[in-house]
Tab-separated table of C-alpha atoms and ligand atoms in Angstrom:
chain	number	residue	atom	x	y	z
A	1137	MET	CA	82.205	60.897	-27.711
A	1138	SER	CA	81.181	64.497	-28.450
A	1139	VAL	CA	78.357	65.984	-26.378
A	1140	PRO	CA	75.395	66.956	-28.578
A	1141	GLN	CA	75.202	70.602	-29.587
A	1142	LEU	CA	71.767	71.894	-30.605
A	1143	VAL	CA	70.782	74.568	-33.093
A	1144	VAL	CA	67.086	75.373	-33.430
A	1145	HIS	CA	65.657	77.231	-36.390
A	1146	ARG	CA	62.257	78.883	-36.787
A	1147	ASP	CA	60.849	76.323	-39.227
A	1148	LYS	CA	61.789	73.365	-41.416
A	1149	GLU	CA	62.537	75.474	-44.492
A	1150	LEU	CA	64.972	77.702	-42.613
A	1151	MET	CA	66.513	74.644	-40.963
A	1152	ALA	CA	67.146	73.074	-44.393
A	1153	GLN	CA	68.598	76.304	-45.805
A	1154	ALA	CA	70.829	76.904	-42.786
A	1155	ALA	CA	71.989	73.276	-42.773
A	1156	ALA	CA	72.776	73.495	-46.492
A	1157	ALA	CA	74.847	76.647	-45.925
A	1158	ARG	CA	76.619	74.912	-43.050
A	1159	LEU	CA	77.379	71.905	-45.275
A	1160	ILE	CA	78.777	74.089	-48.082
A	1161	THR	CA	81.193	75.723	-45.644
A	1162	LYS	CA	82.205	72.377	-44.149
A	1163	ILE	CA	82.915	70.855	-47.576
A	1164	VAL	CA	84.799	73.931	-48.830
A	1165	ASP	CA	86.954	73.971	-45.700
A	1166	ALA	CA	87.691	70.227	-45.974
A	1167	GLN	CA	88.652	70.589	-49.628
A	1168	ALA	CA	90.879	73.575	-48.827
A	1169	SER	CA	92.726	71.737	-46.086
A	1170	ARG	CA	92.755	68.136	-47.341
A	1171	GLY	CA	92.094	68.395	-51.059
A	1172	SER	CA	88.805	66.501	-50.922
A	1173	ALA	CA	85.753	65.979	-48.730
A	1174	SER	CA	83.713	62.940	-47.711
A	1175	VAL	CA	80.020	63.234	-46.800
A	1176	VAL	CA	77.418	60.639	-45.863
A	1177	LEU	CA	73.880	61.422	-47.026
A	1178	THR	CA	70.632	60.378	-45.401
A	1179	GLY	CA	67.255	59.576	-46.881
A	1180	GLY	CA	63.932	60.979	-45.767
A	1181	ARG	CA	62.150	64.319	-46.066
A	1182	ASN	CA	64.607	66.307	-43.929
A	1183	GLY	CA	67.640	64.828	-45.696
A	1184	ASN	CA	66.202	65.472	-49.144
A	1185	GLY	CA	65.020	68.916	-48.056
A	1186	LEU	CA	68.608	69.790	-47.197
A	1187	LEU	CA	69.824	68.558	-50.597
A	1188	ALA	CA	67.162	70.603	-52.396
A	1189	ALA	CA	68.161	73.683	-50.377
A	1190	LEU	CA	71.785	73.027	-51.280
A	1191	ALA	CA	70.889	72.771	-54.979
A	1192	ALA	CA	69.268	76.218	-54.747
A	1193	ALA	CA	71.981	77.812	-52.583
A	1194	PRO	CA	73.790	80.805	-54.215
A	1195	ALA	CA	77.147	79.563	-52.855
A	1196	ARG	CA	76.550	76.000	-54.088
A	1197	ASP	CA	79.352	75.965	-56.607
A	1198	ALA	CA	81.955	77.067	-54.119
A	1199	ILE	CA	82.107	73.292	-53.678
A	1200	ASP	CA	84.520	71.519	-56.027
A	1201	TRP	CA	82.027	68.781	-56.919
A	1202	GLY	CA	84.715	66.685	-58.608
A	1203	ARG	CA	86.557	66.293	-55.287
A	1204	LEU	CA	83.628	65.183	-53.142
A	1205	ASP	CA	83.006	61.592	-52.042
A	1206	LEU	CA	79.355	60.814	-51.299
A	1207	TRP	CA	78.273	57.795	-49.267
A	1208	TRP	CA	74.899	56.749	-47.825
A	1209	GLY	CA	73.953	56.001	-44.240
A	1210	ASP	CA	71.276	53.622	-45.410
A	1211	GLU	CA	69.313	52.516	-48.437
A	1212	ARG	CA	66.060	50.852	-49.153
A	1213	TYR	CA	66.843	47.468	-50.780
A	1214	LEU	CA	64.866	47.990	-53.993
A	1215	PRO	CA	65.632	47.806	-57.729
A	1216	GLU	CA	67.934	50.405	-59.322
A	1217	GLY	CA	65.996	53.561	-60.147
A	1218	ASP	CA	63.101	52.761	-57.826
A	1219	PRO	CA	61.629	56.139	-56.767
A	1220	GLU	CA	61.710	54.997	-53.140
A	1221	ARG	CA	65.490	54.516	-53.122
A	1222	ASN	CA	67.415	57.179	-51.226
A	1223	VAL	CA	69.909	57.570	-54.079
A	1224	THR	CA	67.070	58.103	-56.575
A	1225	GLN	CA	65.654	60.869	-54.407
A	1226	ALA	CA	69.101	62.401	-53.817
A	1227	ARG	CA	69.745	62.491	-57.564
A	1228	ALA	CA	66.453	64.303	-58.124
A	1229	ALA	CA	67.084	66.760	-55.278
A	1230	LEU	CA	70.708	67.659	-56.100
A	1231	LEU	CA	73.112	65.102	-57.544
A	1232	ASP	CA	71.933	65.256	-61.159
A	1233	ALA	CA	72.366	69.050	-61.125
A	1234	VAL	CA	76.055	69.163	-60.117
A	1235	PRO	CA	79.246	67.873	-61.806
A	1236	LEU	CA	80.156	65.080	-59.392
A	1237	ASP	CA	82.816	62.505	-60.257
A	1238	PRO	CA	80.670	59.354	-60.760
A	1239	GLU	CA	83.522	57.251	-59.351
A	1240	ARG	CA	83.116	59.144	-56.086
A	1241	VAL	CA	79.360	58.636	-55.722
A	1242	HIS	CA	79.131	55.441	-53.654
A	1243	ALA	CA	75.510	54.299	-53.865
A	1244	MET	CA	74.535	51.215	-51.888
A	1245	PRO	CA	73.672	48.108	-53.968
A	1246	ALA	CA	70.209	47.678	-55.481
A	1247	SER	CA	68.105	44.535	-55.167
A	1248	ASP	CA	68.316	43.856	-58.933
A	1249	GLY	CA	72.111	44.075	-58.845
A	1250	PRO	CA	74.720	41.282	-58.526
A	1251	PHE	CA	73.594	40.239	-55.027
A	1252	GLY	CA	69.929	39.697	-55.867
A	1253	ALA	CA	67.868	39.021	-52.753
A	1254	ASP	CA	70.989	38.449	-50.618
A	1255	VAL	CA	70.981	41.758	-48.754
A	1256	GLU	CA	73.682	40.496	-46.378
A	1257	ALA	CA	76.056	40.017	-49.330
A	1258	ALA	CA	75.136	43.486	-50.585
A	1259	ALA	CA	75.915	44.924	-47.145
A	1260	GLU	CA	79.269	43.106	-47.059
A	1261	ALA	CA	80.139	44.531	-50.475
A	1262	TYR	CA	79.457	48.060	-49.262
A	1263	ALA	CA	81.551	47.410	-46.147
A	1264	ALA	CA	84.384	46.297	-48.430
A	1265	GLU	CA	84.016	49.476	-50.505
A	1266	LEU	CA	84.252	51.556	-47.335
A	1267	ALA	CA	87.310	49.619	-46.139
A	1268	LYS	CA	88.982	50.121	-49.522
A	1269	ALA	CA	88.469	53.884	-49.198
A	1270	ALA	CA	89.741	53.946	-45.615
A	1271	GLY	CA	93.175	55.416	-45.081
A	1272	PRO	CA	95.811	53.963	-42.709
A	1273	GLU	CA	94.661	56.433	-40.061
A	1274	ASN	CA	91.204	54.798	-40.058
A	1275	HIS	CA	92.309	51.393	-38.797
A	1276	GLY	CA	90.984	49.833	-42.042
A	1277	SER	CA	87.214	49.996	-41.593
A	1278	VAL	CA	85.690	53.205	-42.932
A	1279	PRO	CA	87.101	56.487	-44.279
A	1280	THR	CA	87.019	59.499	-42.002
A	1281	PHE	CA	83.801	61.140	-43.061
A	1282	ASP	CA	83.852	64.934	-42.697
A	1283	VAL	CA	80.091	65.012	-42.114
A	1284	LEU	CA	77.674	62.150	-41.653
A	1285	MET	CA	74.033	63.278	-41.800
A	1286	LEU	CA	71.121	61.379	-40.277
A	1287	GLY	CA	67.408	62.037	-40.393
A	1288	VAL	CA	65.689	61.098	-37.127
A	1289	GLY	CA	62.569	58.968	-37.190
A	1290	PRO	CA	59.581	59.572	-34.865
A	1291	ASP	CA	60.633	56.348	-33.075
A	1292	THR	CA	64.202	57.748	-32.715
A	1293	HIS	CA	65.610	55.533	-35.497
A	1294	VAL	CA	68.559	56.822	-37.519
A	1295	ALA	CA	69.697	55.366	-40.850
A	1296	SER	CA	67.955	51.972	-40.780
A	1297	LEU	CA	68.797	51.302	-37.147
A	1298	PHE	CA	65.437	50.825	-35.468
A	1299	PRO	CA	64.845	50.514	-31.719
A	1300	GLU	CA	65.533	47.040	-30.294
A	1301	LEU	CA	66.181	45.441	-33.741
A	1302	PRO	CA	69.440	43.501	-34.374
A	1303	ALA	CA	71.134	46.180	-36.525
A	1304	VAL	CA	71.349	48.738	-33.714
A	1305	ARG	CA	73.026	46.096	-31.507
A	1306	GLU	CA	75.849	45.462	-34.030
A	1307	THR	CA	79.228	46.320	-32.529
A	1308	GLU	CA	81.683	44.858	-35.061
A	1309	ARG	CA	80.467	45.130	-38.645
A	1310	THR	CA	80.249	48.551	-40.351
A	1311	VAL	CA	77.338	47.716	-42.671
A	1312	VAL	CA	74.464	45.268	-42.181
A	1313	GLY	CA	71.344	44.046	-43.916
A	1314	VAL	CA	68.059	44.937	-42.205
A	1315	HIS	CA	64.908	42.816	-42.355
A	1316	GLY	CA	61.481	43.704	-41.031
A	1317	ALA	CA	62.097	47.433	-40.759
A	1318	PRO	CA	58.987	49.081	-39.263
A	1319	LYS	CA	59.373	51.903	-41.789
A	1320	PRO	CA	58.699	50.540	-45.278
A	1321	PRO	CA	60.266	49.054	-47.217
A	1322	PRO	CA	61.134	46.281	-44.773
A	1323	THR	CA	64.480	45.267	-46.337
A	1324	ARG	CA	67.317	47.757	-46.114
A	1325	ILE	CA	71.064	48.220	-45.881
A	1326	SER	CA	72.443	50.363	-43.072
A	1327	LEU	CA	75.643	51.675	-41.582
A	1328	THR	CA	75.952	50.564	-37.970
A	1329	LEU	CA	76.664	52.731	-34.931
A	1330	PRO	CA	80.412	51.916	-35.010
A	1331	ALA	CA	80.564	53.164	-38.628
A	1332	ILE	CA	78.519	56.268	-37.806
A	1333	ARG	CA	80.830	57.078	-34.903
A	1334	ALA	CA	83.870	57.053	-37.234
A	1335	ALA	CA	82.699	60.381	-38.670
A	1336	ARG	CA	84.382	63.583	-37.601
A	1337	GLU	CA	80.971	65.208	-37.338
A	1338	VAL	CA	77.511	63.647	-37.069
A	1339	TRP	CA	74.589	65.952	-37.861
A	1340	LEU	CA	71.100	64.820	-36.880
A	1341	LEU	CA	68.267	66.489	-38.761
A	1342	ALA	CA	64.906	66.728	-37.006
A	1343	ALA	CA	62.174	69.052	-38.187
A	1344	GLY	CA	58.424	68.874	-37.625
A	1345	GLU	CA	56.110	68.237	-34.702
A	1346	ASP	CA	56.308	64.491	-35.309
A	1347	LYS	CA	59.988	64.551	-34.208
A	1348	ALA	CA	59.489	66.389	-30.915
A	1349	GLU	CA	59.082	63.284	-28.780
A	1350	ALA	CA	61.984	61.498	-30.492
A	1351	ALA	CA	64.300	64.467	-29.945
A	1352	ALA	CA	63.305	64.707	-26.279
A	1353	ILE	CA	63.843	60.969	-25.725
A	1354	ALA	CA	67.164	60.801	-27.590
A	1355	LEU	CA	68.543	63.888	-25.812
A	1356	SER	CA	67.395	62.860	-22.354
A	1357	GLY	CA	70.014	60.173	-21.823
A	1358	ALA	CA	68.046	57.243	-23.255
A	1359	GLY	CA	70.004	54.139	-24.229
A	1360	GLU	CA	70.988	53.596	-27.865
A	1361	ILE	CA	69.189	50.254	-28.184
A	1362	GLN	CA	65.878	51.801	-27.202
A	1363	ALA	CA	66.702	55.156	-28.880
A	1364	PRO	CA	69.256	54.694	-31.706
A	1365	ALA	CA	69.565	58.470	-32.253
A	1366	ALA	CA	71.067	58.642	-28.752
A	1367	GLY	CA	73.958	56.481	-29.952
A	1368	ALA	CA	74.752	58.585	-33.029
A	1369	TYR	CA	77.687	60.831	-32.241
A	1370	GLY	CA	80.799	62.048	-34.010
A	1371	ARG	CA	84.436	61.955	-33.017
A	1372	SER	CA	84.710	65.718	-32.727
A	1373	ARG	CA	81.147	67.012	-33.083
A	1374	THR	CA	77.548	65.896	-32.698
A	1375	LEU	CA	75.113	68.500	-33.952
A	1376	TRP	CA	71.334	68.351	-33.726
A	1377	LEU	CA	69.717	70.635	-36.314
A	1378	LEU	CA	66.066	71.160	-35.398
A	1379	ASP	CA	63.181	73.446	-36.071
A	1380	SER	CA	61.099	74.928	-33.255
A	1381	ALA	CA	58.402	72.295	-33.665
A	1382	ALA	CA	60.827	69.394	-33.234
A	1383	ALA	CA	62.446	71.177	-30.257
A	1384	SER	CA	59.110	71.871	-28.561
A	1385	GLN	CA	59.470	69.114	-25.931
A	1386	LEU	CA	63.098	69.860	-25.078
A	1387	PRO	CA	64.054	71.662	-21.869
A	1388	ARG	CA	64.551	75.309	-22.857
A	1389	SER	CA	67.901	75.250	-21.100
A	1390	LEU	CA	69.253	72.834	-23.726
A	1391	TYR	CA	69.578	75.425	-26.496
A	1392	PRO	CA	69.707	79.136	-27.235
A	1393	PRO	CA	67.354	80.163	-30.074
A	1394	ALA	CA	69.419	80.229	-33.292
A	1395	SER	CA	66.723	82.234	-35.011
A	1396	PRO	CA	63.754	84.001	-33.367
B	1762	LIG	O1	65.732	55.460	-45.506
B	1762	LIG	C1	65.184	56.253	-44.736
B	1762	LIG	O2	63.971	56.307	-44.562
B	1762	LIG	C2	66.008	57.257	-43.983
B	1762	LIG	O3	67.330	57.106	-44.090
B	1762	LIG	C3	65.528	57.371	-42.568
B	1762	LIG	O4	66.500	57.091	-41.603
B	1762	LIG	C4	65.024	58.783	-42.435
B	1762	LIG	O5	66.141	59.674	-42.413
B	1762	LIG	C5	64.204	58.961	-41.189
B	1762	LIG	O6	63.157	58.006	-41.214
B	1762	LIG	C6	63.598	60.373	-41.141
B	1762	LIG	O7	62.813	60.530	-42.275
B	1762	LIG	P1	61.958	61.882	-42.475
B	1762	LIG	O8	62.980	63.005	-42.523
B	1762	LIG	O9	61.213	61.688	-43.769
B	1762	LIG	O10	61.051	62.003	-41.279
């Protein structure tokens, strides 16, 4: 378990730009050393803000887009192309503007796909896709993600793991169906904490006043069932990327100012 490291930026725009620059470097380094990179995207305003900043970044095409595997931490279980789907929003923010290898863009199933209303079967199919991509060093469950990004909800949820609900309690499966999510839509697919913790690095994105309480709770030693963000950590790095507003309830001793 890696102890959370915090970086606080002046505002949400700078946080998105700095996080995008950080992601470019991480991907370029992974591709230089291992020939490819594997990144897990998140939905939400902060996640999409990072993708939009990446699309506009001058160094964007230092990334070899054809050697990048993209996965999702969660997805709203809606029809293909629905504007509320995380993959739809990611395509609009970045993916449609870069030459990705379509075979390496691993979107989660849609509700009008082969599984229909059976979100559990859809989750199992995504778990099987992850297992297929896992190398021998991964003990057969999920590939070693270079970076797994997570937006943080005001209730401290990450992905579609909401406080006290069954999905955050899952200790075996890597992907589960979610019903009755408090954040609409109610039916979702989500990676579980064991899958999240397989990542080399987990980056939690929290910008805006509405995340201040969640950041303070998650970073104050709260339990992962009550505060799922507290259970999201990487094998070698856990990085909280915040803006000043989201960091406003944190003890000042927790972080040096990254930008005045
Ligand atoms: O499907 C989703 O809604 C996201 O994956 C979710 O986990 C999101 O990242 C958080 O709710 C933060 O969202 P905001 O950045 O919009 O606050």
